[in-house]
Amino acid sequence: MQMIMLEGTLVREPEYRNGISAGGFEWESVDLYVEELGVEKASVYKCGGFGKIVSRVRDFNLGAGAILKLVLKLESRAGSGVHEGKYFTSLSIESFDYQGVNDGVVGVVDNAGIVDNMADDFEVGDIGGDLPF
């Protein structure tokens, strides 16, 4: 197993899937299509994640144009049945950091898409004459 880092831009909306395993457990996954940054001939990589990764993608409300730094686990497995003798490679998302979004007009906009509801916790009141100085 090899860990690699990838910095890139989402080129399409995340694809969510869910189902029930053979053991009867519910599962959910997400696939991200990331075009690498900082290279002359950029490639697009399909990266997948389960569990907490799906939750984080939803929490950040990621969409096309989002810039991410990802830590990926590179794995390969042998096929079975009709796929015996073939090998399949996967890029699993171990973690990611959201860097902002490239809106295609002004470039990278930091913290775009992140809704900060901190102001909702405060009430505006009359402060006339009550200042301590």
XYZ file of N, CA, C and O in Angstrom:
532
model
N 0.855 -1.174 0.000
C 0.000 0.000 0.000
C 0.902 1.237 0.000
O 1.877 1.318 0.717
N 0.533 2.184 -0.818
C 1.302 3.414 -0.980
C 0.389 4.617 -0.728
O -0.757 4.619 -1.161
N 0.890 5.628 -0.041
C 0.146 6.864 0.178
C 0.748 7.934 -0.719
O 1.967 8.057 -0.808
N -0.114 8.701 -1.387
C 0.337 9.785 -2.257
C -0.479 11.035 -1.967
O -1.580 10.951 -1.427
N 0.078 12.176 -2.328
C -0.635 13.443 -2.173
C -0.989 13.968 -3.554
O -0.220 13.815 -4.498
N -2.154 14.580 -3.649
C -2.632 15.150 -4.900
C -3.286 16.481 -4.597
O -4.134 16.576 -3.707
N -2.881 17.510 -5.299
C -3.542 18.810 -5.195
C -4.202 19.062 -6.536
O -3.567 18.961 -7.584
N -5.506 19.359 -6.498
C -6.209 19.548 -7.752
C -7.559 20.197 -7.602
O -7.980 20.566 -6.503
N -8.231 20.308 -8.746
C -9.535 20.966 -8.837
C -10.591 19.941 -9.221
O -10.368 19.139 -10.138
N -11.733 19.971 -8.552
C -12.838 19.101 -8.944
C -13.354 19.548 -10.307
O -13.655 20.727 -10.494
N -13.454 18.614 -11.245
C -13.896 18.964 -12.595
C -15.373 18.674 -12.811
O -15.931 19.045 -13.844
N -16.011 18.015 -11.849
C -17.453 17.765 -11.909
C -17.992 17.583 -10.503
O -17.233 17.496 -9.546
N -19.290 17.563 -10.389
C -19.933 17.414 -9.081
C -19.613 16.037 -8.495
O -19.464 15.060 -9.241
N -19.511 15.925 -7.162
C -19.270 14.618 -6.540
C -20.399 13.642 -6.881
O -21.560 14.038 -7.008
N -20.047 12.375 -7.032
C -21.030 11.327 -7.307
C -21.195 10.476 -6.053
O -20.242 9.864 -5.584
N -22.413 10.451 -5.527
C -22.716 9.698 -4.314
C -23.382 8.377 -4.693
O -24.169 8.315 -5.629
N -23.054 7.334 -3.934
C -23.690 6.027 -4.090
C -23.973 5.471 -2.706
O -23.284 5.808 -1.742
N -24.983 4.622 -2.620
C -25.253 3.953 -1.353
C -25.897 2.598 -1.626
O -26.309 2.314 -2.741
N -25.939 1.774 -0.600
C -26.526 0.452 -0.739
C -26.458 -0.299 0.568
O -26.174 0.271 1.623
N -26.697 -1.606 0.457
C -26.649 -2.486 1.616
C -25.697 -3.624 1.274
O -25.820 -4.249 0.218
N -24.747 -3.885 2.168
C -23.747 -4.926 1.934
C -24.377 -6.310 2.064
O -25.510 -6.458 2.538
N -23.624 -7.327 1.667
C -24.090 -8.712 1.784
C -24.365 -9.073 3.244
O -25.212 -9.915 3.528
N -23.667 -8.394 4.157
C -23.868 -8.625 5.590
C -25.025 -7.841 6.172
O -25.289 -7.908 7.367
N -25.712 -7.042 5.340
C -26.871 -6.287 5.797
C -26.572 -4.899 6.337
O -27.434 -4.271 6.936
N -25.358 -4.412 6.129
C -24.994 -3.086 6.624
C -25.167 -2.042 5.525
O -24.805 -2.270 4.377
N -25.705 -0.872 5.902
C -25.830 0.232 4.951
C -24.473 0.878 4.737
O -23.675 0.969 5.664
N -24.209 1.288 3.509
C -22.963 1.965 3.196
C -23.245 3.125 2.250
O -24.283 3.179 1.599
N -22.306 4.059 2.226
C -22.401 5.216 1.338
C -20.986 5.588 0.900
O -20.049 5.518 1.685
N -20.836 5.960 -0.356
C -19.525 6.354 -0.863
C -19.667 7.589 -1.747
O -20.770 7.964 -2.146
N -18.536 8.194 -2.035
C -18.500 9.355 -2.921
C -17.295 9.207 -3.841
O -16.249 8.705 -3.430
N -17.473 9.584 -5.095
C -16.378 9.627 -6.058
C -16.124 11.080 -6.432
O -17.064 11.829 -6.719
N -14.848 11.472 -6.405
C -14.431 12.817 -6.794
C -13.540 12.711 -8.025
O -12.660 11.842 -8.074
N -13.752 13.581 -8.983
C -12.939 13.630 -10.188
C -12.053 14.872 -10.086
O -12.544 15.995 -10.187
N -10.752 14.648 -9.869
C -9.818 15.717 -9.530
C -8.772 15.866 -10.637
O -8.073 14.908 -10.966
N -8.679 17.092 -11.181
C -7.641 17.405 -12.158
C -6.452 17.984 -11.414
O -6.588 18.957 -10.672
N -5.291 17.370 -11.601
C -4.103 17.791 -10.851
C -3.680 19.206 -11.225
O -3.862 19.645 -12.359
N -3.133 19.913 -10.239
C -2.641 21.278 -10.427
C -1.121 21.262 -10.523
O -0.457 20.367 -9.998
N -0.583 22.280 -11.168
C 0.853 22.491 -11.167
C 1.636 21.659 -12.162
O 2.849 21.533 -12.029
N 0.974 21.066 -13.145
C 1.677 20.299 -14.171
C 1.241 20.796 -15.547
O 0.151 21.326 -15.714
N 2.114 20.597 -16.531
C 1.823 21.103 -17.873
C 0.674 20.345 -18.530
O -0.225 20.939 -19.113
N 0.696 19.027 -18.444
C -0.355 18.191 -19.040
C -1.111 17.513 -17.899
O -0.764 16.413 -17.486
N -2.127 18.160 -17.412
C -2.846 17.675 -16.235
C -3.696 16.449 -16.569
O -4.292 16.359 -17.638
N -3.738 15.515 -15.619
C -4.593 14.339 -15.718
C -5.737 14.482 -14.728
O -5.624 15.190 -13.727
N -6.838 13.774 -14.998
C -7.972 13.735 -14.084
C -7.981 12.368 -13.416
O -7.870 11.338 -14.085
N -8.089 12.366 -12.086
C -8.088 11.138 -11.310
C -9.440 10.958 -10.628
O -9.975 11.901 -10.050
N -9.958 9.740 -10.679
C -11.188 9.398 -9.963
C -10.780 8.831 -8.610
O -10.075 7.826 -8.532
N -11.195 9.498 -7.529
C -10.839 9.112 -6.167
C -12.120 8.817 -5.404
O -13.089 9.563 -5.517
N -12.129 7.768 -4.608
C -13.322 7.399 -3.866
C -13.117 7.425 -2.371
O -11.996 7.282 -1.877
N -14.207 7.610 -1.647
C -14.145 7.619 -0.192
C -15.438 7.100 0.418
O -16.497 7.164 -0.200
N -15.348 6.588 1.644
C -16.485 6.062 2.398
C -16.601 6.781 3.733
O -15.677 7.466 4.161
N -17.716 6.599 4.395
C -17.909 7.046 5.776
C -17.642 8.502 6.031
O -18.328 9.382 5.503
N -16.618 8.784 6.845
C -16.327 10.158 7.261
C -15.966 11.047 6.076
O -16.215 12.251 6.104
N -15.395 10.477 5.020
C -15.063 11.271 3.836
C -16.342 11.782 3.184
O -16.427 12.951 2.795
N -17.359 10.938 3.082
C -18.644 11.351 2.505
C -19.235 12.494 3.319
O -19.696 13.499 2.764
N -19.173 12.379 4.637
C -19.694 13.435 5.521
C -18.954 14.752 5.318
O -19.572 15.816 5.257
N -17.625 14.697 5.205
C -16.843 15.923 5.013
C -17.140 16.576 3.666
O -17.216 17.800 3.574
N -17.293 15.762 2.623
C -17.623 16.314 1.305
C -18.954 17.058 1.383
O -19.096 18.160 0.864
N -19.921 16.471 2.085
C -21.224 17.135 2.254
C -21.111 18.383 3.127
O -21.714 19.407 2.838
N -20.327 18.309 4.218
C -20.160 19.444 5.120
C -19.582 20.657 4.390
O -19.990 21.790 4.642
N -18.627 20.422 3.506
C -18.015 21.512 2.747
C -18.830 21.885 1.520
O -18.495 22.838 0.822
N -19.878 21.102 1.239
C -20.735 21.368 0.071
C -19.875 21.489 -1.199
O -20.011 22.435 -1.971
N -18.964 20.528 -1.382
C -18.026 20.574 -2.497
C -18.754 20.437 -3.831
O -19.720 19.694 -3.953
N -18.248 21.159 -4.819
C -18.777 21.098 -6.166
C -17.679 21.366 -7.164
O -16.517 21.578 -6.793
N -18.029 21.357 -8.430
C -17.057 21.604 -9.488
C -16.343 22.934 -9.223
O -16.975 23.923 -8.858
N -15.033 22.939 -9.379
C -14.228 24.131 -9.155
C -13.552 24.173 -7.802
O -12.633 24.961 -7.585
N -13.973 23.317 -6.862
C -13.347 23.290 -5.539
C -11.910 22.808 -5.668
O -11.611 21.884 -6.419
N -11.018 23.452 -4.929
C -9.608 23.073 -4.944
C -9.314 22.320 -3.649
O -9.645 22.788 -2.558
N -8.690 21.138 -3.793
C -8.443 20.257 -2.668
C -6.996 19.808 -2.633
O -6.343 19.699 -3.667
N -6.527 19.524 -1.415
C -5.280 18.793 -1.207
C -5.702 17.459 -0.604
O -6.303 17.432 0.467
N -5.412 16.374 -1.315
C -5.857 15.050 -0.892
C -4.693 14.153 -0.523
O -3.630 14.224 -1.140
N -4.903 13.302 0.471
C -4.005 12.200 0.772
C -4.748 10.953 0.308
O -5.860 10.675 0.754
N -4.127 10.221 -0.639
C -4.765 9.067 -1.256
C -4.006 7.788 -0.926
O -2.782 7.782 -0.841
N -4.772 6.720 -0.767
C -4.189 5.398 -0.580
C -4.289 4.681 -1.927
O -5.371 4.536 -2.481
N -3.159 4.270 -2.464
C -3.083 3.590 -3.745
C -3.084 2.089 -3.478
O -2.205 1.577 -2.788
N -4.101 1.380 -4.001
C -4.226 -0.054 -3.767
C -4.480 -0.781 -5.079
O -5.060 -0.214 -6.008
N -4.086 -2.036 -5.122
C -4.353 -2.877 -6.272
C -4.832 -4.230 -5.764
O -4.356 -4.714 -4.737
N -5.778 -4.818 -6.480
C -6.275 -6.136 -6.074
C -6.501 -6.984 -7.323
O -6.762 -6.469 -8.411
N -6.418 -8.279 -7.129
C -6.638 -9.212 -8.225
C -8.137 -9.446 -8.395
O -8.893 -9.474 -7.418
N -8.556 -9.610 -9.635
C -9.947 -9.915 -9.914
C -10.252 -11.382 -9.654
O -9.350 -12.209 -9.496
N -11.527 -11.700 -9.600
C -11.945 -13.090 -9.403
C -13.056 -13.419 -10.394
O -13.621 -12.533 -11.037
N -13.372 -14.676 -10.520
C -14.424 -15.097 -11.450
C -14.018 -14.790 -12.881
O -12.924 -15.138 -13.311
N -14.895 -14.111 -13.613
C -14.607 -13.788 -15.016
C -13.467 -12.778 -15.137
O -12.904 -12.611 -16.212
N -13.126 -12.118 -14.053
C -12.048 -11.122 -14.061
C -10.732 -11.691 -13.528
O -9.791 -10.944 -13.289
N -10.675 -13.008 -13.331
C -9.453 -13.625 -12.814
C -8.289 -13.373 -13.770
O -8.439 -13.431 -14.985
N -7.137 -13.053 -13.191
C -5.955 -12.752 -13.981
C -5.802 -11.276 -14.289
O -4.789 -10.842 -14.813
N -6.814 -10.479 -13.962
C -6.748 -9.033 -14.163
C -6.548 -8.363 -12.807
O -6.933 -8.902 -11.772
N -5.950 -7.170 -12.843
C -5.717 -6.417 -11.616
C -6.406 -5.067 -11.714
O -6.483 -4.463 -12.779
N -6.912 -4.604 -10.584
C -7.657 -3.358 -10.529
C -7.001 -2.435 -9.506
O -6.676 -2.855 -8.396
N -6.813 -1.192 -9.888
C -6.172 -0.202 -9.029
C -7.225 0.795 -8.557
O -8.095 1.193 -9.326
N -7.136 1.194 -7.294
C -8.062 2.194 -6.773
C -7.302 3.264 -6.007
O -6.249 3.005 -5.422
N -7.847 4.464 -6.037
C -7.335 5.590 -5.262
C -8.386 5.912 -4.206
O -9.442 6.457 -4.517
N -8.119 5.551 -2.963
C -9.047 5.798 -1.861
C -8.633 7.059 -1.117
O -7.460 7.235 -0.788
N -9.596 7.908 -0.826
C -9.318 9.156 -0.118
C -9.158 8.861 1.373
O -10.081 8.364 2.012
N -7.979 9.156 1.906
C -7.732 9.022 3.339
C -8.138 10.297 4.066
O -8.700 10.248 5.150
N -7.816 11.447 3.466
C -8.192 12.744 4.039
C -8.053 13.799 2.951
O -7.445 13.560 1.914
N -8.639 14.965 3.217
C -8.485 16.084 2.288
C -8.625 17.393 3.028
O -9.237 17.458 4.094
N -8.025 18.436 2.461
C -8.156 19.803 2.955
C -8.751 20.645 1.848
O -8.281 20.609 0.709
N -9.761 21.401 2.177
C -10.417 22.300 1.228
C -9.603 23.586 1.146
O -9.285 24.185 2.165
N -9.247 24.006 -0.065
C -8.393 25.170 -0.270
C -9.141 26.394 -0.793
O -8.572 27.466 -0.859
N -10.373 26.245 -1.209
C -11.132 27.330 -1.816
C -11.781 26.832 -3.085
O -11.848 25.632 -3.326
N -12.241 27.761 -3.901
C -12.894 27.366 -5.149
C -12.395 28.261 -6.272
O -12.151 29.445 -6.065
N -12.213 27.689 -7.439
C -11.846 28.457 -8.622
C -13.139 28.710 -9.382
O -13.714 27.789 -9.965
N -13.600 29.949 -9.374
C -14.886 30.257 -9.997
C -14.782 30.460 -11.502
O -15.776 30.705 -12.167
N -13.578 30.376 -12.057
C -13.400 30.510 -13.498
C -13.423 31.947 -13.991
O -13.166 32.213 -15.149
N -13.740 32.902 -13.117
C -13.806 34.304 -13.511
C -12.661 35.079 -12.881
O -11.807 35.616 -13.562
N -12.642 35.132 -11.549
C -11.592 35.868 -10.853
C -10.514 34.947 -10.307
O -9.565 35.395 -9.701
N -10.656 33.641 -10.517
C -9.674 32.688 -10.016
C -10.090 32.109 -8.690
O -11.271 31.902 -8.438
N -9.126 31.870 -7.817
C -9.402 31.209 -6.541
C -10.011 32.192 -5.547
O -9.489 33.268 -5.318
N -11.127 31.786 -4.992
C -11.806 32.570 -3.972
C -11.719 31.751 -2.689
O -12.260 30.657 -2.614
N -10.995 32.243 -1.690
C -10.827 31.499 -0.454
C -12.133 31.372 0.296
O -12.939 32.297 0.343
N -12.333 30.207 0.897
C -13.488 29.894 1.732
C -14.818 30.012 1.000
O -15.861 30.117 1.631
N -14.810 30.015 -0.321
C -16.069 30.084 -1.064
C -16.866 28.819 -0.805
O -16.328 27.738 -0.706
N -18.161 28.969 -0.692
C -19.017 27.816 -0.484
C -19.159 27.404 0.965
O -19.998 26.599 1.291
N -18.320 27.944 1.853
C -18.428 27.617 3.270
C -19.310 28.668 3.920
O -19.030 29.854 3.858
N -20.390 28.217 4.498
C -21.323 29.138 5.127
C -20.947 29.277 6.593
O -20.890 28.299 7.324
N -20.648 30.470 7.006
C -20.291 30.736 8.391
C -21.510 31.297 9.103
O -21.915 32.418 8.850
N -22.105 30.503 9.979
C -23.311 30.921 10.686
C -23.007 31.512 12.054
O -23.882 31.627 12.887
N -21.745 31.871 12.291
C -21.363 32.406 13.593
C -22.174 33.655 13.932
O -22.572 33.844 15.069
N -22.471 34.501 12.968
C -23.218 35.733 13.225
C -24.626 35.439 13.735
O -25.228 36.254 14.413
N -25.161 34.258 13.434
C -26.497 33.902 13.888
C -26.561 33.730 15.404
O -27.622 33.762 15.996
N -25.393 33.527 16.044
C -25.358 33.312 17.482
C -25.436 34.614 18.277
O -25.567 34.591 19.488
N -25.328 35.740 17.618
C -25.312 37.023 18.303
C -26.565 37.815 17.979
O -27.079 37.773 16.889
N -27.037 38.557 18.984
C -28.180 39.424 18.781
C -27.724 40.862 18.755
O -26.866 41.266 19.546
N -28.284 41.632 17.876
C -27.961 43.044 17.794
C -28.817 43.778 18.823
O -30.024 43.604 18.871
N -28.172 44.579 19.640
C -28.909 45.300 20.672
C -28.535 46.763 20.679
O -27.661 47.218 19.940
N -29.183 47.536 21.522
C -28.916 48.962 21.645
C -27.671 49.123 22.526
O -27.632 48.714 23.676
N -26.602 49.710 21.947
C -25.371 49.899 22.710
C -25.160 51.375 23.044
O -24.139 51.739 23.582
N -26.113 52.229 22.731
C -25.958 53.666 22.966
C -25.744 53.976 24.437
O -26.558 53.667 25.284
N -24.623 54.596 24.778
C -24.355 55.050 26.142
C -23.873 53.987 27.078
O -23.578 54.263 28.231
N -23.774 52.738 26.654
C -23.377 51.653 27.551
C -21.926 51.222 27.358
O -21.519 50.198 27.885
N -21.152 52.009 26.641
C -19.756 51.605 26.394
C -18.923 51.843 27.637
O -19.095 52.836 28.350
N -17.962 50.931 27.903
C -17.175 51.022 29.135
C -16.053 52.034 29.082
O -15.311 52.158 30.036
N -15.884 52.787 28.022
C -14.785 53.751 27.974
C -15.246 55.132 27.611
O -16.326 55.408 27.281
